[in-house]
mmCIF file with all atom_site columns, C-alpha atoms in Angstrom:
data_model
loop_
_atom_site.group_PDB
_atom_site.id
_atom_site.type_symbol
_atom_site.label_atom_id
_atom_site.label_alt_id
_atom_site.label_comp_id
_atom_site.label_asym_id
_atom_site.label_entity_id
_atom_site.label_seq_id
_atom_site.pdbx_PDB_ins_code
_atom_site.Cartn_x
_atom_site.Cartn_y
_atom_site.Cartn_z
_atom_site.occupancy
_atom_site.B_iso_or_equiv
_atom_site.pdbx_formal_charge
_atom_site.auth_seq_id
_atom_site.auth_comp_id
_atom_site.auth_asym_id
_atom_site.auth_atom_id
_atom_site.pdbx_PDB_model_num
ATOM 1   C CA . MET A 1 1   ? 53.066 -26.934 43.878 1.00 0.00 ? 1   MET A CA 1
ATOM 2   C CA . LEU A 1 2   ? 49.577 -29.182 43.873 1.00 0.00 ? 2   LEU A CA 1
ATOM 3   C CA . TRP A 1 3   ? 49.227 -30.308 47.386 1.00 0.00 ? 3   TRP A CA 1
ATOM 4   C CA . GLN A 1 4   ? 45.639 -32.080 47.453 1.00 0.00 ? 4   GLN A CA 1
ATOM 5   C CA . GLU A 1 5   ? 42.586 -32.558 45.477 1.00 0.00 ? 5   GLU A CA 1
ATOM 6   C CA . ILE A 1 6   ? 39.209 -32.301 48.177 1.00 0.00 ? 6   ILE A CA 1
ATOM 7   C CA . ILE A 1 7   ? 36.026 -32.935 47.165 1.00 0.00 ? 7   ILE A CA 1
ATOM 8   C CA . LEU A 1 8   ? 33.149 -31.041 49.474 1.00 0.00 ? 8   LEU A CA 1
ATOM 9   C CA . ASP A 1 9   ? 29.712 -32.135 50.541 1.00 0.00 ? 9   ASP A CA 1
ATOM 10  C CA . VAL A 1 10  ? 29.057 -28.731 50.817 1.00 0.00 ? 10  VAL A CA 1
ATOM 11  C CA . LEU A 1 11  ? 28.802 -25.276 48.565 1.00 0.00 ? 11  LEU A CA 1
ATOM 12  C CA . PRO A 1 12  ? 30.255 -22.620 50.637 1.00 0.00 ? 12  PRO A CA 1
ATOM 13  C CA . SER A 1 13  ? 30.713 -19.050 49.784 1.00 0.00 ? 13  SER A CA 1
ATOM 14  C CA . HIS A 1 14  ? 34.111 -17.585 48.382 1.00 0.00 ? 14  HIS A CA 1
ATOM 15  C CA . ALA A 1 15  ? 34.649 -16.007 51.944 1.00 0.00 ? 15  ALA A CA 1
ATOM 16  C CA . SER A 1 16  ? 33.560 -19.138 54.041 1.00 0.00 ? 16  SER A CA 1
ATOM 17  C CA . LEU A 1 17  ? 35.990 -21.063 51.694 1.00 0.00 ? 17  LEU A CA 1
ATOM 18  C CA . ALA A 1 18  ? 38.625 -18.702 52.186 1.00 0.00 ? 18  ALA A CA 1
ATOM 19  C CA . ALA A 1 19  ? 38.700 -18.313 56.129 1.00 0.00 ? 19  ALA A CA 1
ATOM 20  C CA . ALA A 1 20  ? 38.161 -22.000 56.310 1.00 0.00 ? 20  ALA A CA 1
ATOM 21  C CA . LEU A 1 21  ? 41.575 -22.995 54.358 1.00 0.00 ? 21  LEU A CA 1
ATOM 22  C CA . ALA A 1 22  ? 43.083 -20.010 56.525 1.00 0.00 ? 22  ALA A CA 1
ATOM 23  C CA . ALA A 1 23  ? 42.446 -21.411 59.459 1.00 0.00 ? 23  ALA A CA 1
ATOM 24  C CA . ALA A 1 24  ? 43.248 -25.610 58.509 1.00 0.00 ? 24  ALA A CA 1
ATOM 25  C CA . PHE A 1 25  ? 46.813 -23.961 56.978 1.00 0.00 ? 25  PHE A CA 1
ATOM 26  C CA . GLY A 1 26  ? 47.214 -21.350 59.563 1.00 0.00 ? 26  GLY A CA 1
ATOM 27  C CA . VAL A 1 27  ? 47.571 -18.321 57.193 1.00 0.00 ? 27  VAL A CA 1
ATOM 28  C CA . SER A 1 28  ? 45.882 -15.016 57.445 1.00 0.00 ? 28  SER A CA 1
ATOM 29  C CA . THR A 1 29  ? 42.634 -15.071 54.876 1.00 0.00 ? 29  THR A CA 1
ATOM 30  C CA . GLY A 1 30  ? 45.034 -12.929 52.763 1.00 0.00 ? 30  GLY A CA 1
ATOM 31  C CA . ARG A 1 31  ? 47.273 -15.010 51.804 1.00 0.00 ? 31  ARG A CA 1
ATOM 32  C CA . VAL A 1 32  ? 44.827 -17.355 50.485 1.00 0.00 ? 32  VAL A CA 1
ATOM 33  C CA . ALA A 1 33  ? 43.270 -17.543 46.874 1.00 0.00 ? 33  ALA A CA 1
ATOM 34  C CA . ILE A 1 34  ? 39.989 -18.709 45.442 1.00 0.00 ? 34  ILE A CA 1
ATOM 35  C CA . VAL A 1 35  ? 39.867 -19.146 41.877 1.00 0.00 ? 35  VAL A CA 1
ATOM 36  C CA . ASP A 1 36  ? 36.765 -21.115 39.923 1.00 0.00 ? 36  ASP A CA 1
ATOM 37  C CA . SER A 1 37  ? 39.412 -21.291 37.063 1.00 0.00 ? 37  SER A CA 1
ATOM 38  C CA . GLU A 1 38  ? 43.327 -22.406 37.191 1.00 0.00 ? 38  GLU A CA 1
ATOM 39  C CA . VAL A 1 39  ? 44.182 -19.713 34.539 1.00 0.00 ? 39  VAL A CA 1
ATOM 40  C CA . PHE A 1 40  ? 43.536 -17.602 37.381 1.00 0.00 ? 40  PHE A CA 1
ATOM 41  C CA . LEU A 1 41  ? 45.272 -19.265 39.832 1.00 0.00 ? 41  LEU A CA 1
ATOM 42  C CA . PRO A 1 42  ? 48.006 -16.420 41.419 1.00 0.00 ? 42  PRO A CA 1
ATOM 43  C CA . GLU A 1 43  ? 52.343 -16.061 40.994 1.00 0.00 ? 43  GLU A CA 1
ATOM 44  C CA . ALA A 1 44  ? 54.496 -18.202 43.700 1.00 0.00 ? 44  ALA A CA 1
ATOM 45  C CA . GLY A 1 45  ? 55.002 -15.789 46.397 1.00 0.00 ? 45  GLY A CA 1
ATOM 46  C CA . LEU A 1 46  ? 51.812 -13.496 46.435 1.00 0.00 ? 46  LEU A CA 1
ATOM 47  C CA . VAL A 1 47  ? 49.927 -15.874 48.427 1.00 0.00 ? 47  VAL A CA 1
ATOM 48  C CA . SER A 1 48  ? 50.049 -19.714 50.083 1.00 0.00 ? 48  SER A CA 1
ATOM 49  C CA . VAL A 1 49  ? 47.473 -21.199 49.379 1.00 0.00 ? 49  VAL A CA 1
ATOM 50  C CA . ALA A 1 50  ? 45.435 -21.117 46.099 1.00 0.00 ? 50  ALA A CA 1
ATOM 51  C CA . CYS A 1 51  ? 42.115 -23.193 45.617 1.00 0.00 ? 51  CYS A CA 1
ATOM 52  C CA . GLU A 1 52  ? 40.749 -23.800 42.809 1.00 0.00 ? 52  GLU A CA 1
ATOM 53  C CA . ARG A 1 53  ? 37.020 -24.289 42.805 1.00 0.00 ? 53  ARG A CA 1
ATOM 54  C CA . THR A 1 54  ? 34.828 -26.431 40.479 1.00 0.00 ? 54  THR A CA 1
ATOM 55  C CA . GLU A 1 55  ? 31.012 -26.699 41.299 1.00 0.00 ? 55  GLU A CA 1
ATOM 56  C CA . LEU A 1 56  ? 29.699 -30.678 40.237 1.00 0.00 ? 56  LEU A CA 1
ATOM 57  C CA . SER A 1 57  ? 26.517 -32.557 40.473 1.00 0.00 ? 57  SER A CA 1
ATOM 58  C CA . GLY A 1 58  ? 26.019 -35.191 42.878 1.00 0.00 ? 58  GLY A CA 1
ATOM 59  C CA . ALA A 1 59  ? 26.204 -35.540 46.515 1.00 0.00 ? 59  ALA A CA 1
ATOM 60  C CA . PHE A 1 60  ? 29.642 -33.915 46.793 1.00 0.00 ? 60  PHE A CA 1
ATOM 61  C CA . PRO A 1 61  ? 29.071 -30.493 44.664 1.00 0.00 ? 61  PRO A CA 1
ATOM 62  C CA . LEU A 1 62  ? 32.657 -28.814 45.146 1.00 0.00 ? 62  LEU A CA 1
ATOM 63  C CA . ARG A 1 63  ? 35.721 -30.412 43.720 1.00 0.00 ? 63  ARG A CA 1
ATOM 64  C CA . LEU A 1 64  ? 38.730 -28.108 45.467 1.00 0.00 ? 64  LEU A CA 1
ATOM 65  C CA . THR A 1 65  ? 42.260 -28.314 43.646 1.00 0.00 ? 65  THR A CA 1
ATOM 66  C CA . VAL A 1 66  ? 44.535 -26.925 46.603 1.00 0.00 ? 66  VAL A CA 1
ATOM 67  C CA . TYR A 1 67  ? 47.999 -25.331 45.850 1.00 0.00 ? 67  TYR A CA 1
ATOM 68  C CA . VAL A 1 68  ? 50.100 -25.011 48.482 1.00 0.00 ? 68  VAL A CA 1
ATOM 69  C CA . TYR A 1 69  ? 53.243 -21.970 47.386 1.00 0.00 ? 69  TYR A CA 1
ATOM 70  C CA . ASP A 1 70  ? 54.863 -22.407 51.024 1.00 0.00 ? 70  ASP A CA 1
ATOM 71  C CA . HIS A 1 71  ? 55.603 -25.952 51.626 1.00 0.00 ? 71  HIS A CA 1
ATOM 72  C CA . ARG A 1 72  ? 56.219 -25.515 55.739 1.00 0.00 ? 72  ARG A CA 1
ATOM 73  C CA . LEU A 1 73  ? 52.962 -25.668 55.595 1.00 0.00 ? 73  LEU A CA 1
ATOM 74  C CA . VAL A 1 74  ? 52.365 -29.145 55.284 1.00 0.00 ? 74  VAL A CA 1
ATOM 75  C CA . ALA A 1 75  ? 55.801 -30.586 56.488 1.00 0.00 ? 75  ALA A CA 1
ATOM 76  C CA . SER A 1 76  ? 54.262 -30.554 59.842 1.00 0.00 ? 76  SER A CA 1
ATOM 77  C CA . LYS A 1 77  ? 50.608 -31.386 59.363 1.00 0.00 ? 77  LYS A CA 1
ATOM 78  C CA . SER A 1 78  ? 48.972 -34.478 57.368 1.00 0.00 ? 78  SER A CA 1
ATOM 79  C CA . VAL A 1 79  ? 46.549 -34.434 55.149 1.00 0.00 ? 79  VAL A CA 1
ATOM 80  C CA . HIS A 1 80  ? 43.830 -35.869 57.603 1.00 0.00 ? 80  HIS A CA 1
ATOM 81  C CA . ALA A 1 81  ? 44.420 -33.090 59.676 1.00 0.00 ? 81  ALA A CA 1
ATOM 82  C CA . ILE A 1 82  ? 44.190 -30.509 57.315 1.00 0.00 ? 82  ILE A CA 1
ATOM 83  C CA . ALA A 1 83  ? 40.898 -31.397 55.781 1.00 0.00 ? 83  ALA A CA 1
ATOM 84  C CA . THR A 1 84  ? 39.681 -32.539 59.524 1.00 0.00 ? 84  THR A CA 1
ATOM 85  C CA . GLU A 1 85  ? 40.083 -28.835 59.896 1.00 0.00 ? 85  GLU A CA 1
ATOM 86  C CA . LEU A 1 86  ? 38.540 -27.847 56.327 1.00 0.00 ? 86  LEU A CA 1
ATOM 87  C CA . ALA A 1 87  ? 35.273 -30.183 57.719 1.00 0.00 ? 87  ALA A CA 1
ATOM 88  C CA . THR A 1 88  ? 34.581 -28.765 60.792 1.00 0.00 ? 88  THR A CA 1
ATOM 89  C CA . GLN A 1 89  ? 35.044 -25.079 59.598 1.00 0.00 ? 89  GLN A CA 1
ATOM 90  C CA . LEU A 1 90  ? 32.480 -25.890 56.781 1.00 0.00 ? 90  LEU A CA 1
ATOM 91  C CA . GLY A 1 91  ? 30.593 -28.166 58.736 1.00 0.00 ? 91  GLY A CA 1
ATOM 92  C CA . ALA A 1 92  ? 31.304 -30.281 55.850 1.00 0.00 ? 92  ALA A CA 1
ATOM 93  C CA . ARG A 1 93  ? 32.336 -33.725 54.550 1.00 0.00 ? 93  ARG A CA 1
ATOM 94  C CA . CYS A 1 94  ? 35.206 -33.981 52.546 1.00 0.00 ? 94  CYS A CA 1
ATOM 95  C CA . LEU A 1 95  ? 36.642 -36.997 50.045 1.00 0.00 ? 95  LEU A CA 1
ATOM 96  C CA . ILE A 1 96  ? 40.905 -36.917 50.088 1.00 0.00 ? 96  ILE A CA 1
ATOM 97  C CA . SER A 1 97  ? 42.671 -39.666 48.418 1.00 0.00 ? 97  SER A CA 1
ATOM 98  C CA . ASP A 1 98  ? 43.496 -42.984 49.869 1.00 0.00 ? 98  ASP A CA 1
ATOM 99  C CA . ASP A 1 99  ? 46.703 -43.076 48.020 1.00 0.00 ? 99  ASP A CA 1
ATOM 100 C CA . GLU A 1 100 ? 44.917 -46.240 46.590 1.00 0.00 ? 100 GLU A CA 1
ATOM 101 C CA . VAL A 1 101 ? 44.919 -47.498 42.732 1.00 0.00 ? 101 VAL A CA 1
ATOM 102 C CA . ASN A 1 102 ? 41.518 -47.877 42.809 1.00 0.00 ? 102 ASN A CA 1
ATOM 103 C CA . PRO A 1 103 ? 40.167 -45.207 41.481 1.00 0.00 ? 103 PRO A CA 1
ATOM 104 C CA . TYR A 1 104 ? 36.565 -45.724 43.279 1.00 0.00 ? 104 TYR A CA 1
ATOM 105 C CA . THR A 1 105 ? 37.530 -45.441 47.177 1.00 0.00 ? 105 THR A CA 1
ATOM 106 C CA . ARG A 1 106 ? 38.560 -43.073 48.980 1.00 0.00 ? 106 ARG A CA 1
ATOM 107 C CA . THR A 1 107 ? 38.900 -41.638 52.514 1.00 0.00 ? 107 THR A CA 1
ATOM 108 C CA . MET A 1 108 ? 36.024 -39.505 53.808 1.00 0.00 ? 108 MET A CA 1
ATOM 109 C CA . VAL A 1 109 ? 36.797 -37.196 56.516 1.00 0.00 ? 109 VAL A CA 1
ATOM 110 C CA . THR A 1 110 ? 34.207 -35.428 59.056 1.00 0.00 ? 110 THR A CA 1
ATOM 111 C CA . ALA A 1 111 ? 35.153 -33.521 62.066 1.00 0.00 ? 111 ALA A CA 1
ATOM 112 C CA . GLU A 1 112 ? 34.621 -36.408 63.959 1.00 0.00 ? 112 GLU A CA 1
ATOM 113 C CA . ARG A 1 113 ? 35.762 -39.434 61.962 1.00 0.00 ? 113 ARG A CA 1
ATOM 114 C CA . VAL A 1 114 ? 38.704 -40.640 58.759 1.00 0.00 ? 114 VAL A CA 1
ATOM 115 C CA . GLN A 1 115 ? 37.219 -43.304 56.963 1.00 0.00 ? 115 GLN A CA 1
ATOM 116 C CA . PRO A 1 116 ? 37.506 -45.312 53.991 1.00 0.00 ? 116 PRO A CA 1
ATOM 117 C CA . VAL A 1 117 ? 34.713 -45.274 51.682 1.00 0.00 ? 117 VAL A CA 1
ATOM 118 C CA . THR A 1 118 ? 33.468 -46.279 48.226 1.00 0.00 ? 118 THR A CA 1
ATOM 119 C CA . LEU A 1 119 ? 32.010 -44.816 45.249 1.00 0.00 ? 119 LEU A CA 1
ATOM 120 C CA . ASN A 1 120 ? 29.401 -45.271 43.099 1.00 0.00 ? 120 ASN A CA 1
ATOM 121 C CA . VAL A 1 121 ? 31.252 -46.281 39.869 1.00 0.00 ? 121 VAL A CA 1
ATOM 122 C CA . SER A 1 122 ? 28.388 -45.798 37.588 1.00 0.00 ? 122 SER A CA 1
ATOM 123 C CA . LYS A 1 123 ? 27.610 -42.257 39.046 1.00 0.00 ? 123 LYS A CA 1
ATOM 124 C CA . LEU A 1 124 ? 31.629 -41.589 38.574 1.00 0.00 ? 124 LEU A CA 1
ATOM 125 C CA . ASP A 1 125 ? 32.130 -42.531 35.543 1.00 0.00 ? 125 ASP A CA 1
ATOM 126 C CA . GLU A 1 126 ? 29.202 -41.958 33.713 1.00 0.00 ? 126 GLU A CA 1
ATOM 127 C CA . GLU A 1 127 ? 28.205 -38.280 35.022 1.00 0.00 ? 127 GLU A CA 1
ATOM 128 C CA . GLU A 1 128 ? 31.375 -37.538 37.227 1.00 0.00 ? 128 GLU A CA 1
ATOM 129 C CA . GLU A 1 129 ? 29.110 -37.404 40.157 1.00 0.00 ? 129 GLU A CA 1
ATOM 130 C CA . TYR A 1 130 ? 30.428 -37.991 43.135 1.00 0.00 ? 130 TYR A CA 1
ATOM 131 C CA . TRP A 1 131 ? 28.003 -40.452 45.693 1.00 0.00 ? 131 TRP A CA 1
ATOM 132 C CA . LEU A 1 132 ? 28.864 -42.995 48.303 1.00 0.00 ? 132 LEU A CA 1
ATOM 133 C CA . ASP A 1 133 ? 28.030 -46.457 47.267 1.00 0.00 ? 133 ASP A CA 1
#
């Protein structure tokens, strides 16, 4: 069910975020739920994609925890492809996991490119803020 955590450098409205996620996953906006706490996550079957949004401080002020209830949606699309579409729809930079053990590296995805980045260690550890080094 948990699919991916995505950190954004923008703070879109719930409606804009739902529309962007719908476009990225190829579903209608009615099949996307945006919640501010995992307590409010809908049950499986009610939506295809749910997203818990958490506002942060720093250069990347929004953490999305994305849950995919219909795994067919991610069977034929890579994480990079979905993040690229999300970045395009929102005009944003997205940080996603680089699948490395190092907690201070991520992959940054924009509409134009995908690149490895390093996070500022002290900002992340001490203030829980995402800043690029």
